[in-house]
C-alpha cells in the first residue's frame, strides 16, 4: 500500500491530525442548542435565530477555530437559510424568504462603510508600494535626538504622523518595525534587552492609542461609523471624532512613554551613531520619487477634506477617500496599477468587514437587537442610571470582553449593534445616542493587554523582543489609566461637547 496515500487520507480524516476544530463544533452545538430552546416572549422566530447566529459568531471569532474569512462566509450562509426559513415579521403566516434573507446577508457589502474601508486599504497599499510610509518614519526619526528618551519620543511622533496617512494599524506596524529594530542594532544591544523590549512594546501600544485618536486609523472605527449611519441615520464627522479623541490620545501617549521607561529603563542612555543609522537608511532609499511626491500631495489634500467635512463642504469621508483613490489609479498621474493593488490588499478584511455590518444590521432588522437591549436594560437597571454611569459600565464590559477577541473588527461587528440597541431603549433625551456610540467605539481599540488582542501586537511580537508577560505588564497599567481617564473625560470634556446627553 502507498504510505503517502495513507498519510494523505489520515490528514483528511475527521479524526486525523487536522481534525474538525473543537471550537467550531462547540459553536455549532451552541447554535443548535439555542435554536432548540423555546422562543422567548416578545422575540420573533427570526430574532431568536439571529441571536443563535450571534452566539456562534462570537465563539468562532473568539476561539479563531477557523479563519475570520471562512467564519464570515459560514455566518452569511446561516443568515440566508435560518432567517430565510423563518416566519415574516409582517405576516407570520408566510416565510421571510431566502431571497430577502440573501439581501440581508449581503447588506454590509453595499454599505458606505465598506467602501471607505476598501479605499483606506488601497491607500495603505499605495503607501507600502511607494515606500512613502517608511520615508515619513525615517525623516521623523531623523529630527529627534540620539538619546534613548528622544528615540522613544520619536517613535510616538512617527506613530501619530503615520496614523494620519496610513489607514491600517498593521501597515503602520510593518513600516515602523524595521526602523525600530535598526535603532536596536545601532545601539549594539541584544533583542531581549530592555531597550528592545520597551521600544517594540511602545510601538504596538502607541498604535492602539492612536487608533482611538483618528477615525480613519483603524477598521473598527469605520465599522462604528458604518453602524451609526445604518442604525442611527447619522454619523460623527472626521473632525468631530478628532476633537473628542485627540486630548485622550495625547495624554495617553505621555502616559505610555513614562510607563515603558519606568518598567524597561534602557541599559544605555545615548547612541552616538543614532543619527548616522537613520541617515544610512535614508541614503539607502534614495531621494523622494515622483510617485511618493504625488502620493504625499494627494494624502495631504485628502486629510484636508476629512478635517473640513461639514464645515467647508458636505462630502463624506467615504466619498473623498474613493475619489482620492481614483486619482492614485489613473495611469501616468497615479502611483500604482491595479495588478499591484490586488497583490497588496488584504481582501479577506473586506469579507470580514462586510459580514460584520450584515450581522449587526440583521440583528436589528430581525428584532433581536431591540429585544436583547431591553433585556440587558432590565437586568442591569441601566435606564435608572445617568449617562456617566452608563458609559462607565458599558466601557468596562467592552474592555473585559475584548480579552477574548483577537480582532477589534470582530468585536465591533458583534458589540456595537448591541450597544446601539441598548441606547435606543433609553428614554428620549436621557443620552445622546450618537455621541455615546462614538465614545464607546473608542473603547473597542483597547487591545493593550494581550498580544493576540490586535494584529499590530502580533506583528511586533514576531520580532522576538518581548513576551506576553512583559506586554501585559505595560498593557494592564495602560488599560486601567486609559479607562479612568475616559471616565473622567465622560464626566467633563465629552459632557461639555454634548456627547453624553
CSV table of C-alpha atoms in Angstrom, one decimal:
chain,number,residue,atom,x,y,z
A,1,UNK,CA,0.0,0.0,0.0
A,2,UNK,CA,1.2,3.5,-0.8
A,3,UNK,CA,2.2,5.1,2.6
A,4,UNK,CA,1.8,8.6,1.2
A,5,UNK,CA,-1.8,7.9,0.3
A,6,UNK,CA,-2.5,6.6,3.8
A,7,UNK,CA,-1.0,9.7,5.4
A,8,UNK,CA,-2.9,11.9,3.0
A,9,UNK,CA,-6.1,10.1,3.8
A,10,UNK,CA,-5.4,10.4,7.6
A,11,UNK,CA,-4.9,14.2,7.2
A,12,UNK,CA,-8.3,14.4,5.6
A,13,UNK,CA,-9.9,12.2,8.1
A,14,UNK,CA,-12.2,13.8,10.7
A,15,UNK,CA,-10.2,12.1,13.5
A,16,UNK,CA,-6.8,12.7,11.9
A,17,UNK,CA,-4.1,15.3,12.8
A,18,UNK,CA,-6.2,18.0,11.1
A,19,UNK,CA,-9.5,17.0,12.8
A,20,UNK,CA,-12.6,19.1,12.9
A,21,UNK,CA,-11.8,22.2,15.0
A,22,UNK,CA,-13.1,21.7,18.6
A,23,UNK,CA,-14.5,25.3,19.0
A,24,UNK,CA,-16.2,25.2,15.6
A,25,UNK,CA,-18.0,22.1,16.9
A,26,UNK,CA,-18.8,24.0,20.1
A,27,UNK,CA,-20.1,26.9,18.1
A,28,UNK,CA,-22.4,24.7,16.1
A,29,UNK,CA,-23.5,22.9,19.3
A,30,UNK,CA,-24.3,26.3,20.9
A,31,UNK,CA,-26.2,27.4,17.7
A,32,UNK,CA,-28.4,24.3,17.7
A,33,UNK,CA,-28.9,24.4,21.5
A,34,UNK,CA,-30.2,27.9,21.3
A,35,UNK,CA,-32.4,27.1,18.3
A,36,UNK,CA,-34.0,24.2,20.3
A,37,UNK,CA,-35.0,26.5,23.2
A,38,UNK,CA,-38.5,27.9,23.2
A,39,UNK,CA,-38.6,31.4,21.5
A,40,UNK,CA,-38.7,33.9,24.4
A,41,UNK,CA,-41.8,36.1,24.8
A,42,UNK,CA,-41.6,39.2,22.7
A,43,UNK,CA,-38.9,37.9,20.4
A,44,UNK,CA,-39.7,36.9,16.8
A,45,UNK,CA,-38.5,33.5,15.5
A,46,UNK,CA,-36.1,35.3,13.1
A,47,UNK,CA,-34.7,37.3,16.0
A,48,UNK,CA,-34.3,34.0,18.0
A,49,UNK,CA,-32.3,32.5,15.2
A,50,UNK,CA,-30.2,35.7,14.8
A,51,UNK,CA,-29.3,35.5,18.5
A,52,UNK,CA,-28.2,31.9,17.9
A,53,UNK,CA,-26.1,33.0,14.9
A,54,UNK,CA,-24.6,35.9,17.1
A,55,UNK,CA,-23.5,33.4,19.8
A,56,UNK,CA,-22.0,31.1,17.1
A,57,UNK,CA,-20.1,34.1,15.6
A,58,UNK,CA,-18.7,35.1,19.0
A,59,UNK,CA,-17.5,31.6,19.7
A,60,UNK,CA,-15.7,31.1,16.4
A,61,UNK,CA,-14.3,34.7,16.4
A,62,UNK,CA,-13.0,34.5,19.9
A,63,UNK,CA,-11.5,31.0,19.5
A,64,UNK,CA,-10.3,31.5,15.9
A,65,UNK,CA,-11.5,28.0,15.3
A,66,UNK,CA,-11.3,28.8,11.6
A,67,UNK,CA,-10.1,31.9,9.8
A,68,UNK,CA,-12.2,35.1,10.1
A,69,UNK,CA,-12.8,34.9,6.3
A,70,UNK,CA,-14.1,31.4,6.5
A,71,UNK,CA,-16.3,32.0,9.6
A,72,UNK,CA,-17.7,35.1,7.9
A,73,UNK,CA,-18.9,33.1,4.9
A,74,UNK,CA,-20.4,30.5,7.2
A,75,UNK,CA,-22.2,33.2,9.1
A,76,UNK,CA,-23.7,34.6,5.9
A,77,UNK,CA,-24.9,31.1,4.9
A,78,UNK,CA,-26.6,30.7,8.3
A,79,UNK,CA,-28.3,34.1,8.0
A,80,UNK,CA,-29.6,33.2,4.5
A,81,UNK,CA,-31.2,29.9,5.4
A,82,UNK,CA,-32.1,30.3,9.1
A,83,UNK,CA,-33.7,33.7,8.7
A,84,UNK,CA,-35.0,32.9,5.2
A,85,UNK,CA,-37.0,29.9,6.5
A,86,UNK,CA,-38.3,31.9,9.4
A,87,UNK,CA,-41.9,33.4,9.6
A,88,UNK,CA,-42.0,37.0,8.3
A,89,UNK,CA,-42.2,39.8,10.9
A,90,UNK,CA,-45.1,41.5,9.0
A,91,UNK,CA,-47.0,38.3,8.3
A,92,UNK,CA,-46.1,35.2,10.4
A,93,UNK,CA,-48.2,33.0,8.1
A,94,UNK,CA,-45.6,33.3,5.3
A,95,UNK,CA,-41.8,32.8,5.4
A,96,UNK,CA,-39.3,35.6,5.4
A,97,UNK,CA,-37.9,34.1,2.1
A,98,UNK,CA,-34.4,33.1,1.2
A,99,UNK,CA,-34.2,35.9,-1.4
A,100,UNK,CA,-35.0,38.6,1.3
A,101,UNK,CA,-32.5,36.9,3.7
A,102,UNK,CA,-29.8,36.9,1.0
A,103,UNK,CA,-30.3,40.6,0.6
A,104,UNK,CA,-30.0,41.0,4.4
A,105,UNK,CA,-26.8,38.8,4.5
A,106,UNK,CA,-25.2,40.9,1.7
A,107,UNK,CA,-26.4,44.3,3.0
A,108,UNK,CA,-23.0,45.0,4.5
A,109,UNK,CA,-21.3,44.9,1.1
A,110,UNK,CA,-23.4,47.8,-0.1
A,111,UNK,CA,-22.5,49.9,3.0
A,112,UNK,CA,-20.6,53.2,2.5
A,113,UNK,CA,-18.5,52.0,5.5
A,114,UNK,CA,-17.3,49.0,3.4
A,115,UNK,CA,-16.4,51.4,0.6
A,116,UNK,CA,-14.4,53.5,3.0
A,117,UNK,CA,-12.5,50.6,4.4
A,118,UNK,CA,-11.7,49.3,0.9
A,119,UNK,CA,-10.4,52.7,-0.2
A,120,UNK,CA,-8.4,53.0,3.0
A,121,UNK,CA,-6.8,49.6,2.5
A,122,UNK,CA,-6.0,50.6,-1.1
A,123,UNK,CA,-4.3,53.8,0.0
A,124,UNK,CA,-2.3,51.9,2.6
A,125,UNK,CA,-1.2,49.6,-0.2
A,126,UNK,CA,-0.1,52.7,-2.1
A,127,UNK,CA,2.0,53.8,0.9
A,128,UNK,CA,3.8,50.5,1.2
A,129,UNK,CA,4.2,50.1,-2.6
A,130,UNK,CA,5.8,53.6,-3.0
A,131,UNK,CA,7.7,53.4,0.3
A,132,UNK,CA,6.3,56.7,1.4
A,133,UNK,CA,5.4,55.3,4.8
A,134,UNK,CA,9.0,54.3,5.6
A,135,UNK,CA,10.3,57.7,4.3
A,136,UNK,CA,8.0,59.6,6.6
A,137,UNK,CA,9.0,57.4,9.5
A,138,UNK,CA,12.8,57.8,8.8
A,139,UNK,CA,12.6,61.5,8.3
A,140,UNK,CA,10.7,61.9,11.5
A,141,UNK,CA,13.3,59.8,13.4
A,142,UNK,CA,16.0,62.0,11.8
A,143,UNK,CA,14.5,65.0,13.5
A,144,UNK,CA,14.8,63.6,17.1
A,145,UNK,CA,18.0,63.4,19.1
A,146,UNK,CA,20.2,60.4,19.8
A,147,UNK,CA,19.3,59.8,23.4
A,148,UNK,CA,17.1,56.8,24.2
A,149,UNK,CA,14.4,59.1,25.6
A,150,UNK,CA,14.4,61.0,22.3
A,151,UNK,CA,14.2,57.8,20.3
A,152,UNK,CA,11.2,56.6,22.3
A,153,UNK,CA,9.6,60.1,21.8
A,154,UNK,CA,10.4,59.9,18.1
A,155,UNK,CA,8.6,56.6,17.7
A,156,UNK,CA,5.5,58.1,19.2
A,157,UNK,CA,5.8,61.0,16.8
A,158,UNK,CA,6.1,58.6,13.9
A,159,UNK,CA,3.0,56.7,15.0
A,160,UNK,CA,1.0,60.0,15.1
A,161,UNK,CA,2.1,61.1,11.7
A,162,UNK,CA,1.5,57.6,10.1
A,163,UNK,CA,-1.9,57.3,11.7
A,164,UNK,CA,-3.0,60.3,9.7
A,165,UNK,CA,-1.8,59.0,6.3
A,166,UNK,CA,-1.7,55.2,6.7
A,167,UNK,CA,-5.3,53.9,7.5
A,168,UNK,CA,-4.1,50.5,8.6
A,169,UNK,CA,-2.7,49.6,12.0
A,170,UNK,CA,-0.9,46.5,10.6
A,171,UNK,CA,0.7,48.5,7.8
A,172,UNK,CA,1.9,51.1,10.3
A,173,UNK,CA,3.5,48.4,12.4
A,174,UNK,CA,5.1,46.9,9.4
A,175,UNK,CA,6.6,50.3,8.4
A,176,UNK,CA,7.9,51.1,11.9
A,177,UNK,CA,9.4,47.7,12.9
A,178,UNK,CA,12.5,47.8,10.6
A,179,UNK,CA,13.3,51.3,11.8
A,180,UNK,CA,12.9,50.3,15.5
A,181,UNK,CA,15.0,47.2,15.0
A,182,UNK,CA,17.6,49.2,13.1
A,183,UNK,CA,17.9,51.5,16.2
A,184,UNK,CA,18.3,48.4,18.4
A,185,UNK,CA,21.1,47.2,16.2
A,186,UNK,CA,22.8,50.6,16.2
A,187,UNK,CA,22.8,50.6,20.0
A,188,UNK,CA,24.6,47.2,19.9
A,189,UNK,CA,22.3,45.6,22.4
A,190,UNK,CA,20.5,42.2,22.3
A,191,UNK,CA,17.0,41.7,21.0
A,192,UNK,CA,15.9,40.8,24.6
A,193,UNK,CA,17.4,43.9,26.1
A,194,UNK,CA,15.3,46.4,27.9
A,195,UNK,CA,15.8,48.9,25.1
A,196,UNK,CA,14.4,46.5,22.5
A,197,UNK,CA,11.6,45.3,24.8
A,198,UNK,CA,10.5,48.8,25.6
A,199,UNK,CA,10.8,50.1,22.1
A,200,UNK,CA,8.7,47.3,20.5
A,201,UNK,CA,6.0,47.3,23.2
A,202,UNK,CA,5.8,51.1,22.8
A,203,UNK,CA,5.3,50.8,19.1
A,204,UNK,CA,2.4,48.3,19.5
A,205,UNK,CA,0.6,50.1,22.3
A,206,UNK,CA,1.0,53.5,20.7
A,207,UNK,CA,-0.6,52.3,17.5
A,208,UNK,CA,-3.7,51.2,19.6
A,209,UNK,CA,-3.7,54.6,21.4
A,210,UNK,CA,-3.8,56.5,18.1
A,211,UNK,CA,-6.4,54.0,16.7
A,212,UNK,CA,-8.6,55.8,19.2
A,213,UNK,CA,-7.5,59.3,18.3
A,214,UNK,CA,-8.1,59.3,14.5
A,215,UNK,CA,-11.3,58.0,12.9
A,216,UNK,CA,-9.6,56.7,9.7
A,217,UNK,CA,-6.7,55.0,11.6
A,218,UNK,CA,-8.5,51.7,12.2
A,219,UNK,CA,-11.1,49.5,10.6
A,220,UNK,CA,-13.1,49.1,13.8
A,221,UNK,CA,-13.7,52.9,13.9
A,222,UNK,CA,-15.1,52.7,10.4
A,223,UNK,CA,-17.3,49.8,11.4
A,224,UNK,CA,-18.6,52.0,14.2
A,225,UNK,CA,-19.2,54.9,11.8
A,226,UNK,CA,-20.9,52.5,9.4
A,227,UNK,CA,-23.3,51.3,12.1
A,228,UNK,CA,-24.0,54.9,13.1
A,229,UNK,CA,-25.2,55.6,9.5
A,230,UNK,CA,-27.1,52.3,9.2
A,231,UNK,CA,-28.8,52.2,12.6
A,232,UNK,CA,-28.9,55.8,13.8
A,233,UNK,CA,-29.3,57.6,10.5
A,234,UNK,CA,-26.4,59.9,11.1
A,235,UNK,CA,-22.7,59.7,11.9
A,236,UNK,CA,-19.8,61.7,13.5
A,237,UNK,CA,-17.6,63.7,11.1
A,238,UNK,CA,-13.9,63.0,11.0
A,239,UNK,CA,-13.0,66.3,12.6
A,240,UNK,CA,-15.6,65.9,15.4
A,241,UNK,CA,-14.1,62.5,16.2
A,242,UNK,CA,-10.7,64.1,16.3
A,243,UNK,CA,-11.8,66.9,18.6
A,244,UNK,CA,-13.3,64.4,21.0
A,245,UNK,CA,-10.5,61.8,21.0
A,246,UNK,CA,-7.3,63.8,20.4
A,247,UNK,CA,-6.8,65.0,24.0
A,248,UNK,CA,-7.1,61.5,25.3
A,249,UNK,CA,-4.6,60.1,22.8
A,250,UNK,CA,-2.1,62.8,23.5
A,251,UNK,CA,-2.3,62.3,27.3
A,252,UNK,CA,-2.1,58.5,26.9
A,253,UNK,CA,0.9,58.9,24.7
A,254,UNK,CA,2.8,60.6,27.5
A,255,UNK,CA,1.5,58.0,30.0
A,256,UNK,CA,2.7,55.2,27.7
A,257,UNK,CA,6.1,56.9,27.4
A,258,UNK,CA,6.6,57.1,31.2
A,259,UNK,CA,5.2,53.7,31.9
A,260,UNK,CA,7.5,52.0,29.3
A,261,UNK,CA,10.6,53.9,30.5
A,262,UNK,CA,9.7,53.0,34.1
A,263,UNK,CA,9.2,49.3,33.5
A,264,UNK,CA,12.0,48.9,30.9
A,265,UNK,CA,14.6,51.5,31.5
A,266,UNK,CA,17.2,51.2,28.7
A,267,UNK,CA,20.7,49.9,29.5
A,268,UNK,CA,22.3,52.8,27.6
A,269,UNK,CA,21.3,56.5,27.6
A,270,UNK,CA,22.7,57.8,24.4
A,271,UNK,CA,23.6,56.4,21.0
A,272,UNK,CA,26.5,58.2,19.3
A,273,UNK,CA,25.7,56.7,15.9
A,274,UNK,CA,21.9,57.0,16.1
A,275,UNK,CA,21.5,59.7,13.5
A,276,UNK,CA,24.0,58.0,11.3
A,277,UNK,CA,22.0,54.8,11.5
A,278,UNK,CA,18.8,56.7,10.3
A,279,UNK,CA,20.7,58.6,7.7
A,280,UNK,CA,22.2,55.4,6.3
A,281,UNK,CA,18.7,54.0,5.9
A,282,UNK,CA,17.6,57.3,4.2
A,283,UNK,CA,20.5,57.1,1.9
A,284,UNK,CA,19.6,53.5,1.0
A,285,UNK,CA,16.1,54.5,-0.1
A,286,UNK,CA,17.4,57.5,-2.1
A,287,UNK,CA,15.7,60.8,-2.8
A,288,UNK,CA,12.0,61.2,-2.9
A,289,UNK,CA,10.5,59.7,-6.0
A,290,UNK,CA,7.8,61.4,-8.2
A,291,UNK,CA,5.4,58.7,-7.1
A,292,UNK,CA,6.0,59.4,-3.4
A,293,UNK,CA,5.6,63.2,-4.0
A,294,UNK,CA,2.3,62.7,-5.8
A,295,UNK,CA,1.0,60.4,-3.1
A,296,UNK,CA,2.1,62.8,-0.4
A,297,UNK,CA,0.2,65.6,-2.2
A,298,UNK,CA,-3.0,63.5,-2.6
A,299,UNK,CA,-2.8,62.3,1.0
A,300,UNK,CA,-2.4,65.9,2.3
A,301,UNK,CA,-5.3,67.1,0.3
A,302,UNK,CA,-7.4,64.2,1.5
A,303,UNK,CA,-6.7,64.9,5.1
A,304,UNK,CA,-7.7,68.5,4.4
A,305,UNK,CA,-11.1,67.2,3.1
A,306,UNK,CA,-11.5,64.9,6.1
A,307,UNK,CA,-10.8,67.7,8.5
A,308,UNK,CA,-13.2,70.2,6.9
A,309,UNK,CA,-16.2,67.8,6.3
A,310,UNK,CA,-19.4,69.5,7.5
A,311,UNK,CA,-17.5,72.8,7.9
A,312,UNK,CA,-16.4,73.8,4.4
A,313,UNK,CA,-18.2,71.1,2.4
A,314,UNK,CA,-20.6,68.2,2.8
A,315,UNK,CA,-18.7,65.5,1.1
A,316,UNK,CA,-18.4,62.4,3.3
A,317,UNK,CA,-15.2,60.8,4.3
A,318,UNK,CA,-16.0,57.7,2.2
A,319,UNK,CA,-16.7,59.9,-0.9
A,320,UNK,CA,-13.5,61.9,-0.7
A,321,UNK,CA,-11.4,58.8,0.0
A,322,UNK,CA,-12.7,57.0,-3.0
A,323,UNK,CA,-12.1,60.0,-5.2
A,324,UNK,CA,-8.5,60.2,-3.9
A,325,UNK,CA,-8.0,56.5,-4.7
A,326,UNK,CA,-9.4,57.0,-8.2
A,327,UNK,CA,-6.7,59.7,-8.8
A,328,UNK,CA,-4.0,57.4,-7.5
A,329,UNK,CA,-5.1,54.7,-10.0
A,330,UNK,CA,-5.0,57.0,-13.1
A,331,UNK,CA,-2.1,56.0,-15.4
A,332,UNK,CA,0.8,58.5,-15.5
A,333,UNK,CA,-0.9,60.6,-12.8
A,334,UNK,CA,-1.4,57.9,-10.1
A,335,UNK,CA,1.2,55.9,-8.3
A,336,UNK,CA,0.0,52.2,-8.6
A,337,UNK,CA,-1.6,49.9,-11.1
A,338,UNK,CA,-4.5,47.5,-10.3
A,339,UNK,CA,-2.3,44.4,-10.5
A,340,UNK,CA,0.0,45.7,-7.7
A,341,UNK,CA,-3.1,46.8,-5.8
A,342,UNK,CA,-4.6,43.3,-5.9
A,343,UNK,CA,-1.4,41.8,-4.5
A,344,UNK,CA,-1.1,44.2,-1.6
A,345,UNK,CA,-4.7,44.4,-0.5
A,346,UNK,CA,-6.0,42.1,2.3
A,347,UNK,CA,-9.2,41.1,0.6
A,348,UNK,CA,-10.2,38.9,3.5
A,349,UNK,CA,-10.5,42.0,5.6
A,350,UNK,CA,-13.3,43.3,3.3
A,351,UNK,CA,-15.2,40.0,3.6
A,352,UNK,CA,-15.0,40.1,7.4
A,353,UNK,CA,-16.0,43.8,7.4
A,354,UNK,CA,-18.9,43.4,5.1
A,355,UNK,CA,-20.2,40.3,7.0
A,356,UNK,CA,-19.8,42.2,10.3
A,357,UNK,CA,-22.0,45.0,9.0
A,358,UNK,CA,-24.5,42.5,7.7
A,359,UNK,CA,-24.6,40.6,11.0
A,360,UNK,CA,-25.2,43.8,13.0
A,361,UNK,CA,-27.9,45.1,10.7
A,362,UNK,CA,-29.6,41.6,10.6
A,363,UNK,CA,-29.7,41.5,14.4
A,364,UNK,CA,-31.6,44.8,14.4
A,365,UNK,CA,-33.9,44.1,11.4
A,366,UNK,CA,-35.0,40.8,12.9
A,367,UNK,CA,-35.9,42.4,16.2
A,368,UNK,CA,-33.2,40.6,18.1
A,369,UNK,CA,-31.3,43.8,18.9
A,370,UNK,CA,-34.3,45.6,20.4
A,371,UNK,CA,-35.3,42.5,22.5
A,372,UNK,CA,-31.7,41.9,23.7
A,373,UNK,CA,-31.3,45.6,24.5
A,374,UNK,CA,-34.5,45.6,26.6
A,375,UNK,CA,-33.3,42.5,28.5
A,376,UNK,CA,-29.9,44.0,29.3
A,377,UNK,CA,-31.5,47.2,30.5
A,378,UNK,CA,-34.0,45.3,32.7
A,379,UNK,CA,-31.3,43.1,34.1
A,380,UNK,CA,-28.8,45.9,34.8
A,381,UNK,CA,-31.1,48.8,35.6
A,382,UNK,CA,-29.2,51.0,33.1
A,383,UNK,CA,-32.3,53.0,32.4
A,384,UNK,CA,-32.2,54.3,36.0
A,385,UNK,CA,-28.6,55.5,35.7
A,386,UNK,CA,-27.1,58.7,34.4
A,387,UNK,CA,-25.1,58.9,31.2
A,388,UNK,CA,-21.7,58.8,33.1
A,389,UNK,CA,-22.5,55.5,34.8
A,390,UNK,CA,-24.0,54.1,31.6
A,391,UNK,CA,-20.7,54.8,29.9
A,392,UNK,CA,-18.6,53.5,32.8
A,393,UNK,CA,-20.4,50.2,32.9
A,394,UNK,CA,-20.6,49.6,29.1
A,395,UNK,CA,-16.9,50.6,28.7
A,396,UNK,CA,-15.8,48.2,31.4
A,397,UNK,CA,-17.8,45.5,29.7
A,398,UNK,CA,-16.2,46.1,26.3
A,399,UNK,CA,-12.7,46.1,27.8
A,400,UNK,CA,-13.3,42.8,29.6
A,401,UNK,CA,-14.9,41.1,26.6
A,402,UNK,CA,-12.1,42.3,24.3
A,403,UNK,CA,-9.7,39.9,26.1
A,404,UNK,CA,-11.4,37.1,24.3
A,405,UNK,CA,-11.2,38.7,20.8
A,406,UNK,CA,-8.2,38.6,18.5
A,407,UNK,CA,-9.8,41.3,16.3
A,408,UNK,CA,-11.3,44.6,17.1
A,409,UNK,CA,-13.1,44.4,13.8
A,410,UNK,CA,-14.9,41.3,15.0
A,411,UNK,CA,-15.5,42.9,18.4
A,412,UNK,CA,-17.1,46.0,16.9
A,413,UNK,CA,-19.2,43.9,14.5
A,414,UNK,CA,-20.6,41.9,17.4
A,415,UNK,CA,-20.9,44.5,20.1
A,416,UNK,CA,-21.6,47.9,18.6
A,417,UNK,CA,-25.1,46.9,17.3
A,418,UNK,CA,-25.9,45.6,20.8
A,419,UNK,CA,-24.7,48.9,22.3
A,420,UNK,CA,-26.8,50.9,19.9
A,421,UNK,CA,-29.8,48.7,20.7
A,422,UNK,CA,-29.3,49.3,24.4
A,423,UNK,CA,-29.0,53.1,23.8
A,424,UNK,CA,-32.2,53.0,21.7
A,425,UNK,CA,-34.1,51.6,24.7
A,426,UNK,CA,-33.2,54.6,26.8
A,427,UNK,CA,-35.8,57.3,27.2
A,428,UNK,CA,-35.5,60.0,24.6
A,429,UNK,CA,-33.2,62.8,25.8
A,430,UNK,CA,-31.6,60.8,28.5
A,431,UNK,CA,-28.5,60.1,26.5
A,432,UNK,CA,-27.0,61.3,23.2
A,433,UNK,CA,-27.1,58.0,21.2
A,434,UNK,CA,-24.7,59.2,18.5
A,435,UNK,CA,-22.1,60.7,20.9
A,436,UNK,CA,-22.3,57.7,23.3
A,437,UNK,CA,-21.8,55.3,20.4
A,438,UNK,CA,-18.7,57.2,19.4
A,439,UNK,CA,-17.0,57.2,22.8
A,440,UNK,CA,-17.9,53.6,23.4
A,441,UNK,CA,-16.4,53.0,19.9
A,442,UNK,CA,-13.1,54.4,21.3
A,443,UNK,CA,-13.1,51.5,23.8
A,444,UNK,CA,-13.2,49.0,21.0
A,445,UNK,CA,-9.5,49.8,20.4
A,446,UNK,CA,-8.4,48.7,23.9
A,447,UNK,CA,-6.2,45.9,22.6
A,448,UNK,CA,-3.5,46.7,25.2
A,449,UNK,CA,-3.3,43.7,27.5
A,450,UNK,CA,-2.7,40.5,25.3
A,451,UNK,CA,-0.6,40.3,22.2
A,452,UNK,CA,-3.4,38.4,20.5
A,453,UNK,CA,-5.9,41.2,21.0
A,454,UNK,CA,-4.7,43.2,18.0
A,455,UNK,CA,-2.8,42.4,14.8
A,456,UNK,CA,-0.2,45.1,15.3
A,457,UNK,CA,0.6,43.5,18.6
A,458,UNK,CA,1.3,40.2,16.9
A,459,UNK,CA,3.4,41.8,14.2
A,460,UNK,CA,5.6,43.4,16.9
A,461,UNK,CA,5.6,40.1,18.9
A,462,UNK,CA,7.1,38.5,15.8
A,463,UNK,CA,10.3,40.4,16.3
A,464,UNK,CA,11.0,38.1,19.3
A,465,UNK,CA,12.0,41.0,21.5
A,466,UNK,CA,9.3,40.7,24.3
A,467,UNK,CA,7.0,38.1,25.7
A,468,UNK,CA,3.3,38.1,26.6
A,469,UNK,CA,4.0,38.7,30.3
A,470,UNK,CA,6.1,41.8,29.6
A,471,UNK,CA,3.4,43.1,27.2
A,472,UNK,CA,0.7,42.6,29.8
A,473,UNK,CA,2.7,44.4,32.5
A,474,UNK,CA,2.6,47.5,30.4
A,475,UNK,CA,-0.9,46.8,28.9
A,476,UNK,CA,-2.7,46.3,32.2
A,477,UNK,CA,-1.3,49.6,33.5
A,478,UNK,CA,-2.3,51.4,30.3
A,479,UNK,CA,-5.8,49.9,30.3
A,480,UNK,CA,-6.5,51.0,33.9
A,481,UNK,CA,-5.2,54.5,33.4
A,482,UNK,CA,-6.9,54.8,30.0
A,483,UNK,CA,-10.2,53.6,31.4
A,484,UNK,CA,-10.1,56.0,34.3
A,485,UNK,CA,-9.1,58.9,32.0
A,486,UNK,CA,-12.1,58.1,29.7
A,487,UNK,CA,-14.5,58.1,32.7
A,488,UNK,CA,-13.0,61.5,33.7
A,489,UNK,CA,-13.4,62.8,30.2
A,490,UNK,CA,-17.0,61.5,30.1
A,491,UNK,CA,-17.8,63.5,33.2
A,492,UNK,CA,-16.1,66.6,31.9
A,493,UNK,CA,-14.8,67.2,28.5
A,494,UNK,CA,-17.1,64.9,26.5
A,495,UNK,CA,-20.0,66.1,28.5
A,496,UNK,CA,-19.2,69.7,27.7
A,497,UNK,CA,-19.0,68.8,24.0
A,498,UNK,CA,-22.5,67.3,24.3
A,499,UNK,CA,-21.6,63.7,23.5
A,500,UNK,CA,-23.3,62.2,26.6
A,501,UNK,CA,-26.7,63.8,26.7
